[in-house]
Short mmCIF file of C-alpha atoms (C1' of nucleotides) in Angstrom, two decimals:
data_model
loop_
_atom_site.label_atom_id
_atom_site.label_comp_id
_atom_site.label_asym_id
_atom_site.label_seq_id
_atom_site.Cartn_x
_atom_site.Cartn_y
_atom_site.Cartn_z
CA UNK A 18 67.81 109.32 102.62
CA UNK A 19 66.27 111.87 100.33
CA UNK A 20 65.52 110.75 96.82
CA UNK A 21 65.97 107.02 96.63
CA UNK A 22 66.80 106.00 93.12
CA UNK A 23 66.92 102.31 93.90
CA UNK A 24 65.40 99.83 96.30
CA UNK A 25 67.60 98.26 98.96
CA UNK A 26 66.57 95.31 101.14
CA UNK A 27 68.13 94.06 104.33
CA UNK A 28 69.40 90.46 104.08
CA UNK A 29 70.89 90.42 107.59
CA UNK A 30 72.81 92.84 109.83
CA UNK A 31 75.78 92.87 107.45
CA UNK A 32 74.34 92.31 103.99
CA UNK A 33 71.98 94.26 101.74
CA UNK A 34 70.38 93.41 98.44
CA UNK A 35 69.54 95.73 95.55
CA UNK A 36 67.00 93.59 93.71
CA UNK A 37 67.37 93.09 90.00
CA UNK A 38 65.10 95.35 87.96
CA UNK A 39 64.96 96.85 84.50
CA UNK A 40 68.01 95.78 82.53
CA UNK A 41 69.98 94.55 85.54
CA UNK A 42 71.15 90.98 84.85
CA UNK A 43 71.61 90.10 88.54
CA UNK A 44 71.01 91.54 92.02
CA UNK A 45 73.45 93.87 93.70
CA UNK A 46 74.69 92.68 97.11
CA UNK A 47 76.50 95.01 99.51
CA UNK A 48 78.37 94.11 102.69
CA UNK A 49 78.00 96.80 105.36
CA UNK A 50 76.46 97.49 108.74
CA UNK A 51 73.56 99.90 109.02
CA UNK A 52 75.64 102.99 109.84
CA UNK A 53 78.12 102.25 107.10
CA UNK A 54 75.35 101.81 104.58
CA UNK A 55 74.10 105.32 105.38
CA UNK A 56 77.60 106.65 104.63
CA UNK A 57 77.97 104.55 101.50
CA UNK A 58 74.67 105.85 100.12
CA UNK A 59 76.04 109.39 100.12
CA UNK A 60 78.21 108.74 97.07
CA UNK A 61 77.53 107.13 93.70
CA UNK A 62 79.12 103.78 94.53
CA UNK A 63 75.85 101.80 94.90
CA UNK A 64 74.67 103.16 91.57
CA UNK A 65 77.94 101.80 90.22
CA UNK A 66 77.16 98.36 91.73
CA UNK A 67 73.86 98.55 89.83
CA UNK A 68 75.59 99.68 86.61
CA UNK A 69 77.99 96.73 86.77
CA UNK A 70 75.02 94.35 87.14
CA UNK A 71 73.94 95.34 83.60
CA UNK A 72 77.04 93.90 81.93
CA UNK A 73 76.71 90.81 79.72
CA UNK A 74 77.52 87.45 81.29
CA UNK A 75 77.74 88.70 84.89
CA UNK A 76 77.17 85.80 87.30
CA UNK A 77 75.10 85.56 90.51
CA UNK A 78 75.44 89.16 91.77
CA UNK A 79 77.33 92.43 91.53
CA UNK A 80 79.12 92.79 94.88
CA UNK A 81 80.14 95.70 97.08
CA UNK A 82 82.51 95.33 100.04
CA UNK A 83 82.21 97.51 103.18
CA UNK A 84 85.07 99.76 102.05
CA UNK A 85 83.24 100.57 98.81
CA UNK A 86 83.52 104.06 97.34
CA UNK A 87 83.18 105.84 94.02
CA UNK A 88 85.61 104.77 91.27
CA UNK A 89 86.13 104.81 87.50
CA UNK A 90 83.09 102.92 86.15
CA UNK A 91 83.19 100.10 88.67
CA UNK A 92 83.19 101.04 92.35
CA UNK A 93 86.38 100.62 94.37
CA UNK A 94 85.49 97.76 96.71
CA UNK A 95 83.60 95.97 93.93
CA UNK A 96 83.65 92.31 92.86
CA UNK A 97 82.05 90.90 89.71
CA UNK A 98 82.50 87.52 88.03
CA UNK A 99 81.73 86.82 84.38
CA UNK A 100 80.95 83.75 82.32
CA UNK A 101 83.92 82.99 80.07
CA UNK A 102 81.77 82.36 76.98
CA UNK A 103 79.18 85.11 77.31
CA UNK A 104 80.89 87.57 79.66
CA UNK A 105 83.15 90.59 79.33
CA UNK A 106 86.39 91.93 80.73
CA UNK A 107 86.66 95.63 81.58
CA UNK A 108 89.70 97.77 82.45
CA UNK A 109 87.46 99.79 84.77
CA UNK A 110 86.77 96.59 86.71
CA UNK A 111 90.46 96.33 87.57
CA UNK A 112 91.37 99.99 87.94
CA UNK A 113 94.23 102.22 86.92
CA UNK A 114 96.70 100.70 89.35
CA UNK A 115 96.76 97.15 88.01
CA UNK A 116 97.81 94.72 90.76
CA UNK A 117 98.02 97.33 93.40
CA UNK A 118 98.55 95.08 96.38
CA UNK A 119 99.92 94.48 99.83
CA UNK A 120 102.72 92.35 101.15
CA UNK A 121 103.49 91.58 104.77
CA UNK A 122 106.91 90.65 106.16
CA UNK A 123 107.27 89.11 109.59
CA UNK A 124 110.46 89.29 111.63
CA UNK A 125 112.10 87.61 114.59
CA UNK A 126 112.56 91.04 116.16
CA UNK A 127 110.56 92.48 119.03
CA UNK A 128 109.31 96.05 119.17
CA UNK A 129 111.75 96.98 121.97
CA UNK A 130 114.70 95.98 119.82
CA UNK A 131 113.99 98.69 117.24
CA UNK A 132 112.13 101.37 119.16
CA UNK A 133 115.26 103.51 119.72
CA UNK A 134 116.43 103.15 116.14
CA UNK A 135 113.30 104.20 114.30
CA UNK A 136 114.73 107.44 113.02
CA UNK A 137 117.70 105.83 111.32
CA UNK A 138 115.49 102.99 110.10
CA UNK A 139 112.95 105.30 108.47
CA UNK A 140 115.76 107.37 106.93
CA UNK A 141 117.40 104.25 105.49
CA UNK A 142 114.11 103.09 104.00
CA UNK A 143 113.47 106.53 102.55
CA UNK A 144 116.90 106.61 100.91
CA UNK A 145 116.76 103.04 99.61
CA UNK A 146 113.22 103.14 98.19
CA UNK A 147 112.45 106.08 95.89
CA UNK A 148 109.03 107.50 96.73
CA UNK A 149 106.64 110.01 95.25
CA UNK A 150 104.95 110.85 91.96
CA UNK A 151 107.21 109.97 89.04
CA UNK A 152 109.86 108.45 91.31
CA UNK A 153 112.47 106.41 89.50
CA UNK A 154 115.70 104.57 90.21
CA UNK A 155 119.06 105.84 89.06
CA UNK A 156 120.88 102.65 90.02
CA UNK A 157 118.98 100.32 87.70
CA UNK A 158 118.91 100.66 83.94
CA UNK A 159 116.70 98.05 82.32
CA UNK A 160 117.04 97.24 78.65
CA UNK A 161 113.76 96.89 76.81
CA UNK A 162 114.38 93.15 76.54
CA UNK A 163 114.97 92.89 80.28
CA UNK A 164 111.80 94.85 81.02
CA UNK A 165 109.88 92.37 78.89
CA UNK A 166 111.35 89.59 81.03
CA UNK A 167 109.97 91.38 84.08
CA UNK A 168 106.52 91.53 82.47
CA UNK A 169 106.57 87.83 81.59
CA UNK A 170 108.06 86.51 84.84
CA UNK A 171 107.04 88.84 87.67
CA UNK A 172 108.54 88.18 91.11
CA UNK A 173 110.52 85.25 89.71
CA UNK A 174 112.49 87.71 87.58
CA UNK A 175 113.28 89.80 90.66
CA UNK A 176 114.52 86.73 92.53
CA UNK A 177 116.69 85.73 89.55
CA UNK A 178 118.38 89.15 89.83
CA UNK A 179 119.17 88.66 93.50
CA UNK A 180 116.19 90.49 95.00
CA UNK A 181 115.03 88.22 97.78
CA UNK A 182 115.03 84.45 97.82
CA UNK A 183 113.34 81.65 95.92
CA UNK A 184 111.48 80.74 99.11
CA UNK A 185 109.58 84.04 98.89
CA UNK A 186 107.75 82.97 95.73
CA UNK A 187 105.51 80.39 97.42
CA UNK A 188 104.07 83.16 99.60
CA UNK A 189 102.82 85.40 96.80
CA UNK A 190 99.37 85.16 95.22
CA UNK A 191 99.83 83.19 91.96
CA UNK A 192 103.47 82.68 93.07
CA UNK A 193 104.12 86.22 91.85
CA UNK A 194 103.35 85.62 88.19
CA UNK A 195 100.01 85.80 86.39
CA UNK A 196 99.79 83.48 83.39
CA UNK A 197 99.20 84.77 79.86
CA UNK A 198 101.37 87.89 80.03
CA UNK A 199 102.37 89.03 76.56
CA UNK A 200 104.45 92.23 76.22
CA UNK A 201 103.47 92.43 72.55
CA UNK A 202 100.23 94.05 73.72
CA UNK A 203 101.92 96.65 75.93
CA UNK A 204 102.39 100.02 74.20
CA UNK A 205 105.82 101.59 73.80
CA UNK A 206 104.66 104.44 75.95
CA UNK A 207 103.74 102.08 78.80
CA UNK A 208 107.09 100.31 78.44
CA UNK A 209 108.91 103.64 78.54
CA UNK A 210 107.09 104.77 81.65
CA UNK A 211 107.80 101.49 83.38
CA UNK A 212 111.49 101.28 82.61
CA UNK A 213 112.96 103.52 85.27
CA UNK A 214 110.17 103.06 87.84
CA UNK A 215 110.72 99.43 88.76
CA UNK A 216 111.62 99.25 92.45
CA UNK A 217 109.88 102.47 93.45
CA UNK A 218 106.98 103.15 95.78
CA UNK A 219 104.90 105.82 94.03
CA UNK A 220 102.48 108.15 95.71
CA UNK A 221 98.93 108.42 97.05
CA UNK A 222 98.09 105.73 99.59
CA UNK A 223 101.21 103.71 98.84
CA UNK A 224 103.67 103.18 101.67
CA UNK A 225 106.20 101.02 103.45
CA UNK A 226 105.35 100.75 107.13
CA UNK A 227 107.30 99.22 109.98
CA UNK A 228 105.05 98.22 112.85
CA UNK A 229 104.37 95.53 115.41
CA UNK A 230 101.74 92.96 116.28
CA UNK A 231 99.50 94.87 118.70
CA UNK A 232 96.73 92.33 119.14
CA UNK A 233 96.14 88.65 118.44
CA UNK A 234 92.55 87.48 117.91
CA UNK A 235 93.26 83.87 116.99
CA UNK A 236 96.33 82.37 118.68
CA UNK A 237 96.31 79.14 116.75
CA UNK A 238 96.16 80.71 113.30
CA UNK A 239 98.59 83.49 114.29
CA UNK A 240 101.06 80.83 115.38
CA UNK A 241 100.86 79.02 112.05
CA UNK A 242 101.34 82.32 110.19
CA UNK A 243 104.32 83.15 112.43
CA UNK A 244 102.78 86.14 114.20
CA UNK A 245 103.39 86.78 117.87
CA UNK A 246 102.46 89.77 120.01
CA UNK A 247 105.03 92.63 119.87
CA UNK A 248 106.97 91.14 116.97
CA UNK A 249 108.03 93.63 114.32
CA UNK A 250 106.21 93.51 110.97
CA UNK A 251 106.62 95.40 107.69
CA UNK A 252 103.76 96.21 105.31
CA UNK A 253 104.47 97.17 101.68
CA UNK A 254 101.63 98.72 99.69
CA UNK A 255 102.31 99.58 96.05
CA UNK A 256 101.45 98.56 92.49
CA UNK A 257 102.44 98.78 88.84
CA UNK A 258 103.25 102.53 88.76
CA UNK A 259 103.11 104.43 85.46
CA UNK A 260 103.22 101.22 83.44
CA UNK A 261 99.94 99.88 84.82
CA UNK A 262 98.33 103.31 84.55
CA UNK A 263 99.31 103.61 80.90
CA UNK A 264 98.06 100.11 80.06
CA UNK A 265 94.70 100.89 81.65
CA UNK A 266 94.51 104.19 79.81
CA UNK A 267 95.48 102.60 76.46
CA UNK A 268 92.86 99.87 76.80
CA UNK A 269 90.04 102.14 77.91
CA UNK A 270 90.33 103.68 74.44
CA UNK A 271 90.37 100.24 72.83
CA UNK A 272 87.35 99.13 74.87
CA UNK A 273 85.25 102.17 74.00
CA UNK A 274 85.48 101.09 70.36
CA UNK A 275 85.08 97.41 71.23
CA UNK A 276 81.87 98.05 73.18
CA UNK A 277 80.42 99.65 70.06
CA UNK A 278 81.73 96.88 67.79
CA UNK A 279 80.12 94.14 69.89
CA UNK A 280 76.92 96.12 70.54
CA UNK A 281 77.34 96.09 74.31
CA UNK A 282 74.84 98.41 75.93
CA UNK A 283 76.58 100.42 78.66
CA UNK A 284 74.76 102.33 81.42
CA UNK A 285 78.04 104.27 81.84
CA UNK A 286 80.76 104.72 79.21
CA UNK A 287 83.34 104.08 81.89
CA UNK A 288 82.19 100.44 81.99
CA UNK A 289 83.59 99.96 78.47
CA UNK A 290 84.58 96.36 77.95
CA UNK A 291 84.90 93.56 75.43
CA UNK A 292 83.86 89.91 75.37
CA UNK A 293 86.46 87.81 77.21
CA UNK A 294 87.04 85.71 74.11
CA UNK A 295 87.31 88.65 71.68
CA UNK A 296 90.74 89.80 70.44
CA UNK A 297 90.39 93.04 72.43
CA UNK A 298 89.46 91.12 75.60
CA UNK A 299 92.38 88.73 75.19
CA UNK A 300 94.81 91.55 74.44
CA UNK A 301 93.74 93.47 77.50
CA UNK A 302 94.12 90.37 79.68
CA UNK A 303 97.64 89.77 78.25
CA UNK A 304 98.66 93.38 78.91
CA UNK A 305 96.99 93.40 82.33
CA UNK A 306 98.98 90.27 83.28
CA UNK A 307 102.16 92.16 82.26
CA UNK A 308 101.31 95.02 84.62
CA UNK A 309 100.38 92.57 87.37
CA UNK A 310 103.74 90.86 87.01
CA UNK A 311 105.55 94.21 87.05
CA UNK A 312 103.81 94.98 90.35
CA UNK A 313 104.80 91.61 91.82
CA UNK A 314 108.42 92.26 90.78
CA UNK A 315 108.18 95.77 92.25
CA UNK A 316 107.06 94.53 95.68
CA UNK A 317 109.70 91.80 95.57
CA UNK A 318 112.47 94.34 94.86
CA UNK A 319 111.24 96.70 97.54
CA UNK A 320 111.34 93.77 99.96
CA UNK A 321 115.02 93.38 99.16
CA UNK A 322 115.73 97.02 100.09
CA UNK A 323 113.62 96.71 103.24
CA UNK A 324 115.76 93.76 104.30
CA UNK A 325 118.94 95.64 103.44
CA UNK A 326 117.78 98.69 105.39
CA UNK A 327 117.10 96.56 108.46
CA UNK A 328 120.42 94.74 108.25
CA UNK A 329 122.45 97.93 107.93
CA UNK A 330 120.57 100.05 110.41
CA UNK A 331 120.27 97.45 113.13
CA UNK A 332 123.62 95.87 112.28
CA UNK A 333 122.20 92.37 112.13
CA UNK A 334 122.63 89.47 109.74
CA UNK A 335 119.80 88.58 107.36
CA UNK A 336 119.33 85.37 109.34
CA UNK A 337 118.94 87.21 112.61
CA UNK A 338 116.52 89.69 111.16
CA UNK A 339 114.42 86.86 109.66
CA UNK A 340 112.46 89.20 107.48
CA UNK A 341 110.40 86.47 105.87
CA UNK A 342 107.48 86.98 103.57
CA UNK A 343 104.18 86.14 105.25
CA UNK A 344 102.11 86.78 102.14
CA UNK A 345 101.50 89.11 99.16
CA UNK A 346 97.99 89.83 97.83
CA UNK A 347 96.60 91.67 94.80
CA UNK A 348 93.62 93.95 95.28
CA UNK A 349 93.15 95.30 91.73
CA UNK A 350 92.99 92.41 89.27
CA UNK A 351 90.87 90.25 86.96
CA UNK A 352 91.55 86.50 87.23
CA UNK A 353 90.33 83.17 85.99
CA UNK A 354 89.24 80.99 88.89
CA UNK A 355 86.96 78.06 89.59
CA UNK A 356 83.79 78.85 91.51
CA UNK A 357 80.45 77.22 92.17
CA UNK A 358 77.71 78.69 89.99
CA UNK A 359 74.20 77.19 90.24
CA UNK A 360 75.56 74.01 91.81
CA UNK A 361 78.27 73.52 89.17
CA UNK A 362 81.99 74.13 89.38
CA UNK A 363 82.81 76.64 86.67
CA UNK A 364 85.85 78.62 85.49
CA UNK A 365 84.90 82.30 85.62
CA UNK A 366 86.63 85.65 85.25
CA UNK A 367 86.58 87.45 88.62
CA UNK A 368 87.17 91.20 88.65
CA UNK A 369 88.40 92.45 92.02
CA UNK A 370 88.77 96.21 92.20
CA UNK A 371 89.71 97.27 95.70
CA UNK A 372 88.89 93.77 96.89
CA UNK A 373 91.11 90.96 98.13
CA UNK A 374 91.04 87.26 97.38
CA UNK A 375 89.96 85.37 100.49
CA UNK A 376 90.42 81.66 99.73
CA UNK A 377 89.43 79.06 102.36
CA UNK A 378 91.54 76.44 104.14
CA UNK A 379 92.73 73.59 101.90
CA UNK A 380 92.18 75.54 98.69
CA UNK A 381 94.83 74.28 96.23
CA UNK A 382 95.99 77.82 95.37
CA UNK A 383 97.20 78.75 98.86
CA UNK A 384 100.64 77.85 100.28
CA UNK A 385 100.91 74.36 101.82
CA UNK A 386 102.11 75.89 105.08
CA UNK A 387 98.78 77.74 105.39
CA UNK A 388 96.50 74.89 104.32
CA UNK A 389 94.84 74.69 107.74
CA UNK A 390 94.51 78.45 108.25
CA UNK A 391 93.18 79.64 104.90
CA UNK A 392 94.77 82.33 102.73
CA UNK A 393 96.22 85.32 104.58
CA UNK A 394 94.27 88.49 103.77
CA UNK A 395 96.17 91.74 104.35
CA UNK A 396 94.10 94.83 105.11
CA UNK A 397 95.97 98.11 105.53
CA UNK A 398 94.27 100.87 107.49
CA UNK A 399 94.99 104.59 107.35
CA UNK A 400 98.34 106.13 108.37
CA UNK A 401 97.54 106.75 112.00
CA UNK A 402 95.57 103.77 113.21
CA UNK A 403 96.21 100.07 112.48
CA UNK A 404 96.13 97.33 109.87
CA UNK A 405 94.74 93.80 110.02
CA UNK A 406 95.72 90.28 109.12
CA UNK A 407 92.72 88.08 108.32
CA UNK A 408 92.33 84.68 106.69
CA UNK A 409 89.97 83.48 103.98
CA UNK A 410 86.90 81.33 104.62
CA UNK A 411 84.57 78.83 103.01
CA UNK A 412 81.79 81.45 103.15
CA UNK A 413 83.82 83.82 101.01
CA UNK A 414 84.27 81.04 98.53
CA UNK A 415 80.53 80.38 98.27
CA UNK A 416 79.18 83.94 98.71
CA UNK A 417 81.64 86.43 97.19
CA UNK A 418 83.67 84.51 94.60
CA UNK A 419 86.34 84.11 97.27
CA UNK A 420 86.66 87.83 97.99
CA UNK A 421 86.68 90.30 100.84
CA UNK A 422 87.48 93.98 101.58
CA UNK A 423 90.85 95.63 100.84
CA UNK A 424 91.28 98.55 103.22
CA UNK A 425 89.70 101.37 105.13
CA UNK A 426 87.97 103.08 102.23
CA UNK A 427 88.01 106.82 101.72
CA UNK A 428 85.29 109.01 103.19
CA UNK A 429 86.81 112.30 102.06
CA UNK A 430 87.97 113.26 98.58
CA UNK A 431 91.63 114.16 98.21
CA UNK A 432 90.75 117.85 97.93
CA UNK A 433 88.51 117.69 100.98
CA UNK A 434 91.34 116.04 102.94
CA UNK A 435 93.81 118.77 101.89
CA UNK A 436 91.36 121.45 103.06
CA UNK A 437 90.83 119.65 106.38
CA UNK A 438 94.60 119.42 106.93
CA UNK A 439 95.19 123.12 106.23
CA UNK A 440 97.12 124.80 109.03
CA UNK A 441 98.01 121.48 110.64
CA UNK A 442 101.19 119.43 110.49
CA UNK A 443 100.15 115.85 109.87
CA UNK A 444 103.72 114.61 110.33
CA UNK A 445 103.87 116.32 113.75
CA UNK A 446 100.49 114.91 114.77
CA UNK A 447 101.65 111.42 113.83
CA UNK A 448 104.89 111.94 115.74
CA UNK A 449 102.88 112.78 118.85
CA UNK A 450 101.12 109.45 118.41
CA UNK A 451 104.50 107.71 118.27
CA UNK A 452 104.54 107.27 114.50
CA UNK A 453 107.56 108.55 112.59
CA UNK A 454 106.82 109.46 108.99
CA UNK A 455 108.99 110.49 106.05
CA UNK A 456 107.19 111.57 102.93
CA UNK A 457 108.23 112.86 99.53
CA UNK A 458 105.51 115.50 99.61
CA UNK A 459 103.54 117.27 102.29
CA UNK A 460 100.43 117.31 100.10
CA UNK A 461 100.38 113.50 100.02
CA UNK A 462 100.45 113.37 103.81
CA UNK A 463 97.53 115.81 103.92
CA UNK A 464 95.57 113.72 101.41
CA UNK A 465 96.17 110.63 103.47
CA UNK A 466 94.98 112.18 106.70
CA UNK A 467 93.49 109.65 109.15
CA UNK A 468 90.05 111.27 109.12
CA UNK A 469 89.92 110.94 105.33
CA UNK A 470 89.32 107.22 105.87
CA UNK A 471 86.80 104.99 107.55
CA UNK A 472 88.02 103.23 110.67
CA UNK A 473 89.32 99.99 109.16
CA UNK A 474 88.29 98.17 112.36
CA UNK A 475 84.66 98.72 111.38
CA UNK A 476 85.28 97.44 107.87
CA UNK A 477 86.99 94.32 109.22
CA UNK A 478 84.18 93.86 111.73
CA UNK A 479 81.70 93.59 108.87
CA UNK A 480 83.65 91.04 106.84
CA UNK A 481 84.24 88.95 109.94
CA UNK A 482 80.59 88.98 111.04
CA UNK A 483 79.44 88.32 107.50
CA UNK A 484 81.79 85.32 107.55
CA UNK A 485 83.89 86.21 104.48
CA UNK A 486 87.15 86.52 106.50
CA UNK A 487 88.40 85.71 110.00
CA UNK A 488 90.35 88.15 112.13
CA UNK A 489 93.84 86.96 113.13
CA UNK A 490 95.91 89.95 114.25
CA UNK A 491 96.13 93.72 114.40
CA UNK A 492 99.30 95.62 113.49
CA UNK A 493 100.19 99.11 114.70
CA UNK A 494 102.59 101.46 112.90
CA UNK A 495 105.93 102.69 114.28
CA UNK A 496 107.43 104.37 111.23
CA UNK A 497 106.41 104.81 107.64
CA UNK A 498 107.69 106.11 104.31
CA UNK A 499 105.28 107.60 101.81
CA UNK A 500 105.17 109.21 98.38
"C1'" DA B 30 96.25 105.45 91.42
"C1'" DT B 31 98.68 108.81 87.66
"C1'" DG B 32 105.38 112.34 84.27
"C1'" DT B 33 98.14 114.36 89.46
"C1'" DT B 34 94.46 117.49 82.07
"C1'" DC B 35 98.84 114.60 75.40
#
DNA sequence: ATGTTC
């Protein structure tokens, strides 16, 4: 590399250290192989890992996952944990799409049973789940009071309204509801934006994808999770829509003032934050929990319309379709968790921005049914390739505050992707690969071009070799709806 | 990611 602004040392084939210097409070640690590191160093994301390491109360290290890339203040693919008494909470450490996340449904169906019905299936999904920028539902009109119930109760609210079943809740991170949500700290503007958008997909990299289990890497774990080769699966990737965006935006303003008030020295204004125990910190966490719960409810409602689309299109009963929830993970969130710090168990505030929780077997916060496997970790790839199901490990718990990667990671900006796609039909190219796509906008398809992303297989390879997740299965797409 | 620059 030409001008090196920071030192980087090899720990092993999959881990790199940026040693603490100057005002850094801790080292930076990045998970990547050698080739990936070269790519990663082309953007500002490692400088962002360093910037985060300056924040007060940061514990052990500022982490970068192999799918790291440039983000607002904190890198996307970043993990940082803070001491509750001396540390801070930062909206930039969570991101604009609060509780953007992934849910995986498994079915009793085999690929051959749906392969001739993909067109009607994708059409049904596209009709039943509004997609695209600003998408909203005409069939649901929430009162303000009811919306506040959504924010307080998350997926549980959705189930109480008939979207899915009570049994689903055990298979959602935090059972689909983050504690401490208080709608009092959500602005009217955020509430307004959220009201008509509940139960919609959104845009960008969000999608609903019907696919199948293409590869099993660990038969025993796959069996416990209910995955079998050629079985049909559904992946839902979406978040908290305009509501989460507005909450992030509102609190960035609050935190710029708070950083000044508490004399927090910031290497980048975008890292604006407040002490966890300050009023501003607590208010952000209450509002963030509201957005997180909205996102859980959103994925739960979308699940209902996925099930309905399957039942109607394939003319099967819900029981026969067996669209059961395998798991639902957050990948943009700040949470209070217990971790080992300097040999002591300690409650800390973990920021995961474009990073997934990866809890080990027998951790009390994972479903009983998965005690022996560890927490399912859901890693979507790009539109044209494949996604992965992994499980959490003890190493993740000790090395990365129980965290791992979240996806393929962009290598092209959105504009670059649009330029690359010029003169091509991405939908047609996908069709030739056997993937049927329906999208609200052509521009979104162009932005989400396969080549705009790293090969997720390489990302997953790193987290597996570094020991912070174990590979269980690969899923390949058959049809997909997008924004 | 985002009523894609109130």
